[in-house]
mmCIF file of C-alpha atoms in Angstrom:
data_model
loop_
_atom_site.group_PDB
_atom_site.id
_atom_site.type_symbol
_atom_site.label_atom_id
_atom_site.label_comp_id
_atom_site.label_asym_id
_atom_site.label_seq_id
_atom_site.Cartn_x
_atom_site.Cartn_y
_atom_site.Cartn_z
ATOM 1 C CA MET A 231 17.411 18.291 0.052
ATOM 2 C CA ILE A 232 18.385 19.898 -3.239
ATOM 3 C CA ARG A 233 20.720 22.760 -2.998
ATOM 4 C CA PRO A 234 20.751 25.628 -5.617
ATOM 5 C CA VAL A 235 23.341 25.496 -8.217
ATOM 6 C CA MET A 236 24.954 28.599 -9.610
ATOM 7 C CA ASN A 237 25.622 29.158 -13.323
ATOM 8 C CA CYS A 238 23.727 25.967 -14.529
ATOM 9 C CA SER A 239 22.258 25.659 -17.975
ATOM 10 C CA ARG A 240 18.621 25.450 -18.798
ATOM 11 C CA GLN A 241 18.790 21.773 -19.392
ATOM 12 C CA GLU A 242 20.553 21.305 -15.866
ATOM 13 C CA GLU A 243 17.990 23.448 -14.358
ATOM 14 C CA SER A 244 15.290 21.351 -15.846
ATOM 15 C CA ASP A 245 16.990 18.106 -14.833
ATOM 16 C CA LEU A 246 17.281 19.290 -11.340
ATOM 17 C CA PHE A 247 13.564 20.236 -11.301
ATOM 18 C CA MET A 248 12.408 16.932 -12.668
ATOM 19 C CA LEU A 249 14.647 15.225 -10.031
ATOM 20 C CA ALA A 250 13.060 17.204 -7.230
ATOM 21 C CA ILE A 251 9.594 16.423 -8.672
ATOM 22 C CA SER A 252 10.330 12.715 -8.847
ATOM 23 C CA LYS A 253 11.757 12.516 -5.318
ATOM 24 C CA MET A 254 8.744 14.292 -3.979
ATOM 25 C CA VAL A 255 6.320 11.899 -5.895
ATOM 26 C CA GLY A 256 8.317 8.852 -4.647
ATOM 27 C CA ALA A 257 8.083 10.144 -1.153
ATOM 28 C CA GLU A 258 4.336 10.479 -1.373
ATOM 29 C CA MET A 259 3.916 7.037 -2.933
ATOM 30 C CA VAL A 260 6.085 5.561 -0.073
ATOM 31 C CA PHE A 261 3.900 7.317 2.478
ATOM 32 C CA ARG A 262 0.646 6.171 0.705
ATOM 33 C CA LEU A 263 1.973 2.533 0.687
ATOM 34 C CA SER A 264 2.962 2.826 4.271
ATOM 35 C CA ALA A 265 -0.425 4.106 5.264
ATOM 36 C CA THR A 266 -2.165 1.334 3.241
ATOM 37 C CA ALA A 267 0.002 -1.296 4.862
ATOM 38 C CA ASN A 268 -0.834 -0.040 8.330
ATOM 39 C CA LEU A 269 -4.662 0.133 7.406
ATOM 40 C CA LEU A 270 -4.429 -3.608 6.265
ATOM 41 C CA GLN A 271 -2.545 -4.681 9.199
ATOM 42 C CA SER A 272 -5.254 -2.982 11.487
ATOM 43 C CA LEU A 273 -7.898 -4.583 9.560
ATOM 44 C CA ASN A 274 -6.280 -7.995 9.749
ATOM 45 C CA GLU A 275 -6.013 -7.711 13.632
ATOM 46 C CA ARG A 276 -9.811 -6.828 13.782
ATOM 47 C CA LEU A 277 -10.830 -9.733 11.537
ATOM 48 C CA GLN A 278 -8.757 -12.076 13.496
ATOM 49 C CA LEU A 279 -10.477 -10.807 16.836
ATOM 50 C CA VAL A 280 -13.896 -11.088 15.111
ATOM 51 C CA GLY A 281 -12.950 -14.690 14.075
ATOM 52 C CA PHE A 282 -11.836 -15.509 17.591
ATOM 53 C CA VAL A 283 -15.233 -14.236 19.023
ATOM 54 C CA VAL A 284 -17.252 -16.128 16.409
ATOM 55 C CA CYS A 285 -15.277 -19.350 17.033
ATOM 56 C CA LEU A 286 -15.976 -18.998 21.019
ATOM 57 C CA ALA A 287 -19.689 -18.268 20.217
ATOM 58 C CA GLY A 288 -19.856 -21.401 17.942
ATOM 59 C CA LEU A 289 -18.166 -23.482 20.764
ATOM 60 C CA SER A 290 -20.406 -22.209 23.208
ATOM 61 C CA VAL A 291 -23.501 -22.998 21.213
ATOM 62 C CA TYR A 292 -22.192 -26.317 20.423
ATOM 63 C CA PHE A 293 -21.434 -27.280 23.957
ATOM 64 C CA SER A 294 -24.592 -25.852 25.401
ATOM 65 C CA SER A 295 -26.715 -28.024 22.913
ATOM 66 C CA GLN A 296 -25.037 -31.299 24.044
ATOM 67 C CA PRO A 297 -27.059 -33.448 26.463
#
């Protein structure tokens, strides 16, 4: 949290404003990266499940075709 500063110069005010903007942008990027990581993890879990089901189906077909 940025606290207001009394009697600061224009340059200090500008620096504080830029710092606040960069912190907000940084937090937004971290949030987006976190959301992307969660999405990829969910996708990975689903693909593993699909792979497992396809493997079972393949084994079932293989063993059912054996004499």
